[in-house]
mmCIF file with all atom_site columns, C-alpha atoms in Angstrom:
data_model
loop_
_atom_site.group_PDB
_atom_site.id
_atom_site.type_symbol
_atom_site.label_atom_id
_atom_site.label_alt_id
_atom_site.label_comp_id
_atom_site.label_asym_id
_atom_site.label_entity_id
_atom_site.label_seq_id
_atom_site.pdbx_PDB_ins_code
_atom_site.Cartn_x
_atom_site.Cartn_y
_atom_site.Cartn_z
_atom_site.occupancy
_atom_site.B_iso_or_equiv
_atom_site.pdbx_formal_charge
_atom_site.auth_seq_id
_atom_site.auth_comp_id
_atom_site.auth_asym_id
_atom_site.auth_atom_id
_atom_site.pdbx_PDB_model_num
ATOM 1   C CA . MET A 1 1   ? 0.058   0.201  -0.138  1.00 0.00 ? 1486 MET A CA 1
ATOM 2   C CA . VAL A 1 2   ? 2.757   2.550  0.503   1.00 0.00 ? 1487 VAL A CA 1
ATOM 3   C CA . VAL A 1 3   ? 4.148   1.798  -3.020  1.00 0.00 ? 1488 VAL A CA 1
ATOM 4   C CA . ARG A 1 4   ? 1.168   2.858  -4.378  1.00 0.00 ? 1489 ARG A CA 1
ATOM 5   C CA . THR A 1 5   ? 0.930   6.491  -2.387  1.00 0.00 ? 1490 THR A CA 1
ATOM 6   C CA . ARG A 1 6   ? 4.105   7.555  -2.996  1.00 0.00 ? 1491 ARG A CA 1
ATOM 7   C CA . PRO A 1 7   ? 3.744   7.957  -7.115  1.00 0.00 ? 1492 PRO A CA 1
ATOM 8   C CA . ALA A 1 8   ? 0.101   9.697  -5.748  1.00 0.00 ? 1493 ALA A CA 1
ATOM 9   C CA . VAL A 1 9   ? 2.435   12.085 -3.660  1.00 0.00 ? 1494 VAL A CA 1
ATOM 10  C CA . ALA A 1 10  ? 5.086   12.983 -6.139  1.00 0.00 ? 1495 ALA A CA 1
ATOM 11  C CA . ALA A 1 11  ? 2.190   13.693 -8.679  1.00 0.00 ? 1496 ALA A CA 1
ATOM 12  C CA . LEU A 1 12  ? 0.599   16.170 -6.250  1.00 0.00 ? 1497 LEU A CA 1
ATOM 13  C CA . LEU A 1 13  ? 3.555   17.490 -5.291  1.00 0.00 ? 1498 LEU A CA 1
ATOM 14  C CA . LEU A 1 14  ? 4.643   17.819 -8.702  1.00 0.00 ? 1499 LEU A CA 1
ATOM 15  C CA . GLY A 1 15  ? 1.525   19.627 -10.122 1.00 0.00 ? 1500 GLY A CA 1
ATOM 16  C CA . MET A 1 16  ? 2.106   22.287 -6.871  1.00 0.00 ? 1501 MET A CA 1
ATOM 17  C CA . ALA A 1 17  ? 5.066   22.877 -7.703  1.00 0.00 ? 1502 ALA A CA 1
ATOM 18  C CA . VAL A 1 18  ? 4.168   23.500 -11.522 1.00 0.00 ? 1503 VAL A CA 1
ATOM 19  C CA . LEU A 1 19  ? 1.481   26.089 -10.204 1.00 0.00 ? 1504 LEU A CA 1
ATOM 20  C CA . ALA A 1 20  ? 3.766   27.781 -7.713  1.00 0.00 ? 1505 ALA A CA 1
ATOM 21  C CA . LEU A 1 21  ? 6.348   28.373 -10.540 1.00 0.00 ? 1506 LEU A CA 1
ATOM 22  C CA . SER A 1 22  ? 3.803   29.623 -13.081 1.00 0.00 ? 1507 SER A CA 1
ATOM 23  C CA . GLY A 1 23  ? 3.137   32.801 -11.432 1.00 0.00 ? 1508 GLY A CA 1
ATOM 24  C CA . CYS A 1 24  ? 6.721   33.680 -11.628 1.00 0.00 ? 1509 CYS A CA 1
ATOM 25  C CA . VAL A 1 25  ? 6.755   33.433 -15.478 1.00 0.00 ? 1510 VAL A CA 1
ATOM 26  C CA . ALA A 1 26  ? 3.098   34.226 -16.235 1.00 0.00 ? 1511 ALA A CA 1
ATOM 27  C CA . GLY A 1 27  ? 3.429   37.729 -13.563 1.00 0.00 ? 1512 GLY A CA 1
ATOM 28  C CA . PRO A 1 28  ? 2.131   40.933 -15.057 1.00 0.00 ? 1513 PRO A CA 1
ATOM 29  C CA . GLY A 1 29  ? 5.057   43.282 -16.758 1.00 0.00 ? 1514 GLY A CA 1
ATOM 30  C CA . GLU A 1 30  ? 5.227   46.852 -16.687 1.00 0.00 ? 1515 GLU A CA 1
ATOM 31  C CA . PRO A 1 31  ? 2.970   49.063 -18.360 1.00 0.00 ? 1516 PRO A CA 1
ATOM 32  C CA . ARG A 1 32  ? 3.302   48.356 -22.499 1.00 0.00 ? 1517 ARG A CA 1
ATOM 33  C CA . GLY A 1 33  ? 3.225   51.907 -23.271 1.00 0.00 ? 1518 GLY A CA 1
ATOM 34  C CA . GLY A 1 34  ? 3.837   52.897 -27.199 1.00 0.00 ? 1519 GLY A CA 1
ATOM 35  C CA . PRO A 1 35  ? 3.141   55.416 -29.702 1.00 0.00 ? 1520 PRO A CA 1
ATOM 36  C CA . THR A 1 36  ? -0.453  56.889 -30.315 1.00 0.00 ? 1521 THR A CA 1
ATOM 37  C CA . PRO A 1 37  ? -2.575  55.293 -33.177 1.00 0.00 ? 1522 PRO A CA 1
ATOM 38  C CA . ARG A 1 38  ? -2.374  57.601 -36.024 1.00 0.00 ? 1523 ARG A CA 1
ATOM 39  C CA . ALA A 1 39  ? -6.288  56.642 -36.305 1.00 0.00 ? 1524 ALA A CA 1
ATOM 40  C CA . PHE A 1 40  ? -6.401  58.323 -33.014 1.00 0.00 ? 1525 PHE A CA 1
ATOM 41  C CA . LEU A 1 41  ? -4.618  61.621 -33.392 1.00 0.00 ? 1526 LEU A CA 1
ATOM 42  C CA . GLU A 1 42  ? -6.095  61.994 -37.005 1.00 0.00 ? 1527 GLU A CA 1
ATOM 43  C CA . ARG A 1 43  ? -9.930  61.454 -35.789 1.00 0.00 ? 1528 ARG A CA 1
ATOM 44  C CA . ALA A 1 44  ? -12.203 64.122 -36.432 1.00 0.00 ? 1529 ALA A CA 1
ATOM 45  C CA . GLU A 1 45  ? -12.484 67.368 -33.881 1.00 0.00 ? 1530 GLU A CA 1
ATOM 46  C CA . LEU A 1 46  ? -15.627 66.838 -32.009 1.00 0.00 ? 1531 LEU A CA 1
ATOM 47  C CA . PRO A 1 47  ? -17.190 69.532 -29.307 1.00 0.00 ? 1532 PRO A CA 1
ATOM 48  C CA . SER A 1 48  ? -15.594 68.270 -25.851 1.00 0.00 ? 1533 SER A CA 1
ATOM 49  C CA . CYS A 1 49  ? -17.911 67.125 -22.985 1.00 0.00 ? 1534 CYS A CA 1
ATOM 50  C CA . GLY A 1 50  ? -14.261 67.194 -20.707 1.00 0.00 ? 1535 GLY A CA 1
ATOM 51  C CA . THR A 1 51  ? -12.534 64.916 -19.136 1.00 0.00 ? 1536 THR A CA 1
ATOM 52  C CA . VAL A 1 52  ? -13.255 62.994 -16.231 1.00 0.00 ? 1537 VAL A CA 1
ATOM 53  C CA . GLU A 1 53  ? -11.060 61.024 -13.797 1.00 0.00 ? 1538 GLU A CA 1
ATOM 54  C CA . LEU A 1 54  ? -12.684 58.190 -11.750 1.00 0.00 ? 1539 LEU A CA 1
ATOM 55  C CA . GLY A 1 55  ? -11.739 56.265 -8.891  1.00 0.00 ? 1540 GLY A CA 1
ATOM 56  C CA . GLN A 1 56  ? -12.151 52.358 -8.289  1.00 0.00 ? 1541 GLN A CA 1
ATOM 57  C CA . GLY A 1 57  ? -15.964 51.964 -8.271  1.00 0.00 ? 1542 GLY A CA 1
ATOM 58  C CA . GLU A 1 58  ? -17.068 55.346 -9.307  1.00 0.00 ? 1543 GLU A CA 1
ATOM 59  C CA . GLU A 1 59  ? -19.611 56.132 -12.161 1.00 0.00 ? 1544 GLU A CA 1
ATOM 60  C CA . VAL A 1 60  ? -19.395 58.702 -14.682 1.00 0.00 ? 1545 VAL A CA 1
ATOM 61  C CA . SER A 1 61  ? -21.845 61.151 -13.461 1.00 0.00 ? 1546 SER A CA 1
ATOM 62  C CA . SER A 1 62  ? -25.634 61.725 -14.948 1.00 0.00 ? 1547 SER A CA 1
ATOM 63  C CA . GLY A 1 63  ? -24.679 65.578 -16.389 1.00 0.00 ? 1548 GLY A CA 1
ATOM 64  C CA . ASP A 1 64  ? -21.545 63.764 -18.462 1.00 0.00 ? 1549 ASP A CA 1
ATOM 65  C CA . ILE A 1 65  ? -23.657 61.216 -19.525 1.00 0.00 ? 1550 ILE A CA 1
ATOM 66  C CA . ALA A 1 66  ? -26.161 63.815 -20.912 1.00 0.00 ? 1551 ALA A CA 1
ATOM 67  C CA . CYS A 1 67  ? -23.738 66.241 -22.368 1.00 0.00 ? 1552 CYS A CA 1
ATOM 68  C CA . LEU A 1 68  ? -23.017 63.025 -24.748 1.00 0.00 ? 1553 LEU A CA 1
ATOM 69  C CA . GLU A 1 69  ? -26.600 62.128 -25.100 1.00 0.00 ? 1554 GLU A CA 1
ATOM 70  C CA . GLU A 1 70  ? -27.853 65.701 -26.323 1.00 0.00 ? 1555 GLU A CA 1
ATOM 71  C CA . ALA A 1 71  ? -25.118 65.849 -28.734 1.00 0.00 ? 1556 ALA A CA 1
ATOM 72  C CA . THR A 1 72  ? -26.627 67.836 -31.689 1.00 0.00 ? 1557 THR A CA 1
ATOM 73  C CA . THR A 1 73  ? -25.335 67.014 -35.244 1.00 0.00 ? 1558 THR A CA 1
ATOM 74  C CA . ALA A 1 74  ? -21.925 68.192 -33.957 1.00 0.00 ? 1559 ALA A CA 1
ATOM 75  C CA . GLY A 1 75  ? -20.948 65.542 -31.994 1.00 0.00 ? 1560 GLY A CA 1
ATOM 76  C CA . ALA A 1 76  ? -19.191 65.357 -28.737 1.00 0.00 ? 1561 ALA A CA 1
ATOM 77  C CA . GLU A 1 77  ? -16.541 63.288 -26.981 1.00 0.00 ? 1562 GLU A CA 1
ATOM 78  C CA . LEU A 1 78  ? -15.833 62.778 -23.252 1.00 0.00 ? 1563 LEU A CA 1
ATOM 79  C CA . ALA A 1 79  ? -13.092 61.262 -22.246 1.00 0.00 ? 1564 ALA A CA 1
ATOM 80  C CA . VAL A 1 80  ? -12.986 58.936 -18.977 1.00 0.00 ? 1565 VAL A CA 1
ATOM 81  C CA . THR A 1 81  ? -10.009 57.708 -16.968 1.00 0.00 ? 1566 THR A CA 1
ATOM 82  C CA . ARG A 1 82  ? -10.340 55.218 -14.516 1.00 0.00 ? 1567 ARG A CA 1
ATOM 83  C CA . PRO A 1 83  ? -8.853  52.203 -12.589 1.00 0.00 ? 1568 PRO A CA 1
ATOM 84  C CA . THR A 1 84  ? -8.716  48.594 -13.376 1.00 0.00 ? 1569 THR A CA 1
ATOM 85  C CA . VAL A 1 85  ? -9.289  45.814 -10.902 1.00 0.00 ? 1570 VAL A CA 1
ATOM 86  C CA . GLU A 1 86  ? -5.651  45.749 -10.323 1.00 0.00 ? 1571 GLU A CA 1
ATOM 87  C CA . GLY A 1 87  ? -5.644  49.582 -10.127 1.00 0.00 ? 1572 GLY A CA 1
ATOM 88  C CA . ASP A 1 88  ? -3.807  50.790 -13.403 1.00 0.00 ? 1573 ASP A CA 1
ATOM 89  C CA . PRO A 1 89  ? -5.392  53.745 -15.463 1.00 0.00 ? 1574 PRO A CA 1
ATOM 90  C CA . PHE A 1 90  ? -7.183  53.257 -18.690 1.00 0.00 ? 1575 PHE A CA 1
ATOM 91  C CA . THR A 1 91  ? -9.111  56.038 -20.892 1.00 0.00 ? 1576 THR A CA 1
ATOM 92  C CA . ALA A 1 92  ? -11.892 55.492 -22.889 1.00 0.00 ? 1577 ALA A CA 1
ATOM 93  C CA . TYR A 1 93  ? -12.624 58.112 -25.199 1.00 0.00 ? 1578 TYR A CA 1
ATOM 94  C CA . TYR A 1 94  ? -16.402 58.121 -25.732 1.00 0.00 ? 1579 TYR A CA 1
ATOM 95  C CA . ARG A 1 95  ? -17.548 59.806 -28.883 1.00 0.00 ? 1580 ARG A CA 1
ATOM 96  C CA . VAL A 1 96  ? -21.053 60.775 -30.166 1.00 0.00 ? 1581 VAL A CA 1
ATOM 97  C CA . LEU A 1 97  ? -20.509 60.918 -34.012 1.00 0.00 ? 1582 LEU A CA 1
ATOM 98  C CA . PRO A 1 98  ? -22.658 63.666 -36.568 1.00 0.00 ? 1583 PRO A CA 1
ATOM 99  C CA . GLY A 1 99  ? -25.086 61.513 -38.129 1.00 0.00 ? 1584 GLY A CA 1
ATOM 100 C CA . GLY A 1 100 ? -25.239 58.929 -35.549 1.00 0.00 ? 1585 GLY A CA 1
ATOM 101 C CA . GLY A 1 101 ? -23.566 56.124 -33.910 1.00 0.00 ? 1586 GLY A CA 1
ATOM 102 C CA . TRP A 1 102 ? -20.846 56.019 -31.313 1.00 0.00 ? 1587 TRP A CA 1
ATOM 103 C CA . GLU A 1 103 ? -16.882 55.288 -31.332 1.00 0.00 ? 1588 GLU A CA 1
ATOM 104 C CA . ILE A 1 104 ? -14.848 54.362 -28.246 1.00 0.00 ? 1589 ILE A CA 1
ATOM 105 C CA . TYR A 1 105 ? -11.521 54.768 -28.753 1.00 0.00 ? 1590 TYR A CA 1
ATOM 106 C CA . THR A 1 106 ? -9.312  52.907 -25.520 1.00 0.00 ? 1591 THR A CA 1
ATOM 107 C CA . ASP A 1 107 ? -6.354  53.233 -24.560 1.00 0.00 ? 1592 ASP A CA 1
ATOM 108 C CA . MET A 1 108 ? -4.884  50.617 -22.091 1.00 0.00 ? 1593 MET A CA 1
ATOM 109 C CA . THR A 1 109 ? -1.155  51.114 -22.562 1.00 0.00 ? 1594 THR A CA 1
ATOM 110 C CA . LYS A 1 110 ? -0.596  52.245 -18.636 1.00 0.00 ? 1595 LYS A CA 1
ATOM 111 C CA . ASP A 1 111 ? -2.286  48.962 -17.792 1.00 0.00 ? 1596 ASP A CA 1
ATOM 112 C CA . ARG A 1 112 ? -0.174  46.392 -17.087 1.00 0.00 ? 1597 ARG A CA 1
ATOM 113 C CA . TYR A 1 113 ? -2.591  43.793 -18.613 1.00 0.00 ? 1598 TYR A CA 1
ATOM 114 C CA . GLY A 1 114 ? -3.445  46.088 -21.009 1.00 0.00 ? 1599 GLY A CA 1
ATOM 115 C CA . GLU A 1 115 ? -3.430  45.010 -24.798 1.00 0.00 ? 1600 GLU A CA 1
ATOM 116 C CA . GLY A 1 116 ? -2.292  48.665 -26.629 1.00 0.00 ? 1601 GLY A CA 1
ATOM 117 C CA . TRP A 1 117 ? -5.231  51.314 -28.098 1.00 0.00 ? 1602 TRP A CA 1
ATOM 118 C CA . TRP A 1 118 ? -8.624  49.994 -29.215 1.00 0.00 ? 1603 TRP A CA 1
ATOM 119 C CA . LEU A 1 119 ? -11.174 51.675 -31.225 1.00 0.00 ? 1604 LEU A CA 1
ATOM 120 C CA . ASP A 1 120 ? -15.173 49.940 -30.990 1.00 0.00 ? 1605 ASP A CA 1
ATOM 121 C CA . ASP A 1 121 ? -17.175 51.309 -33.530 1.00 0.00 ? 1606 ASP A CA 1
ATOM 122 C CA . CYS A 1 122 ? -20.582 50.833 -32.693 1.00 0.00 ? 1607 CYS A CA 1
ATOM 123 C CA . PRO A 1 123 ? -23.382 52.510 -35.287 1.00 0.00 ? 1608 PRO A CA 1
ATOM 124 C CA . ASP A 1 124 ? -26.857 51.659 -33.846 1.00 0.00 ? 1609 ASP A CA 1
ATOM 125 C CA . ALA A 1 125 ? -25.787 53.225 -30.494 1.00 0.00 ? 1610 ALA A CA 1
ATOM 126 C CA . LEU A 1 126 ? -28.267 54.661 -28.671 1.00 0.00 ? 1611 LEU A CA 1
ATOM 127 C CA . SER A 1 127 ? -26.626 56.077 -25.428 1.00 0.00 ? 1612 SER A CA 1
ATOM 128 C CA . MET A 1 128 ? -23.330 54.933 -23.231 1.00 0.00 ? 1613 MET A CA 1
ATOM 129 C CA . ILE A 1 129 ? -25.367 51.924 -21.674 1.00 0.00 ? 1614 ILE A CA 1
ATOM 130 C CA . GLN A 1 130 ? -26.886 50.794 -25.050 1.00 0.00 ? 1615 GLN A CA 1
ATOM 131 C CA . LEU A 1 131 ? -24.587 50.747 -27.399 1.00 0.00 ? 1616 LEU A CA 1
ATOM 132 C CA . GLY A 1 132 ? -25.858 48.072 -29.374 1.00 0.00 ? 1617 GLY A CA 1
ATOM 133 C CA . GLU A 1 133 ? -23.655 45.449 -31.284 1.00 0.00 ? 1618 GLU A CA 1
ATOM 134 C CA . CYS A 1 134 ? -20.010 46.888 -31.607 1.00 0.00 ? 1619 CYS A CA 1
ATOM 135 C CA . THR A 1 135 ? -16.820 45.973 -34.082 1.00 0.00 ? 1620 THR A CA 1
ATOM 136 C CA . SER A 1 136 ? -13.797 46.053 -31.932 1.00 0.00 ? 1621 SER A CA 1
ATOM 137 C CA . THR A 1 137 ? -10.396 46.314 -33.572 1.00 0.00 ? 1622 THR A CA 1
ATOM 138 C CA . ARG A 1 138 ? -6.901  46.886 -32.376 1.00 0.00 ? 1623 ARG A CA 1
ATOM 139 C CA . LEU A 1 139 ? -5.051  50.062 -33.618 1.00 0.00 ? 1624 LEU A CA 1
#
């Protein structure tokens, strides 16, 4: 009976060692940084609804949301910076487009787990909460 338990104990210890060491290899790195994409730099200028910096668990105020949702045919843009669960900042640029639809540029270059810049195109969006179906593109 002792002979049968040794392989099981050895396998269990080996599995635990692999799990413990995998955290050392696959842990978070430094924020990736990188250049700002041309698509963002060359985006059409829209009237600004300002910039908002949120703390952990805070939400965008109803006044800031109203600015976007009441945008006229000129459109509007609101920049919102908030922390990830781990506390790294990322910024989303919510844009109501002239003629309809929304787009959201998201800068995750300061997030250790982030994937750079993204653009979400939401042609049927009705509001910040009702974005409908969006197409995501990594920039």
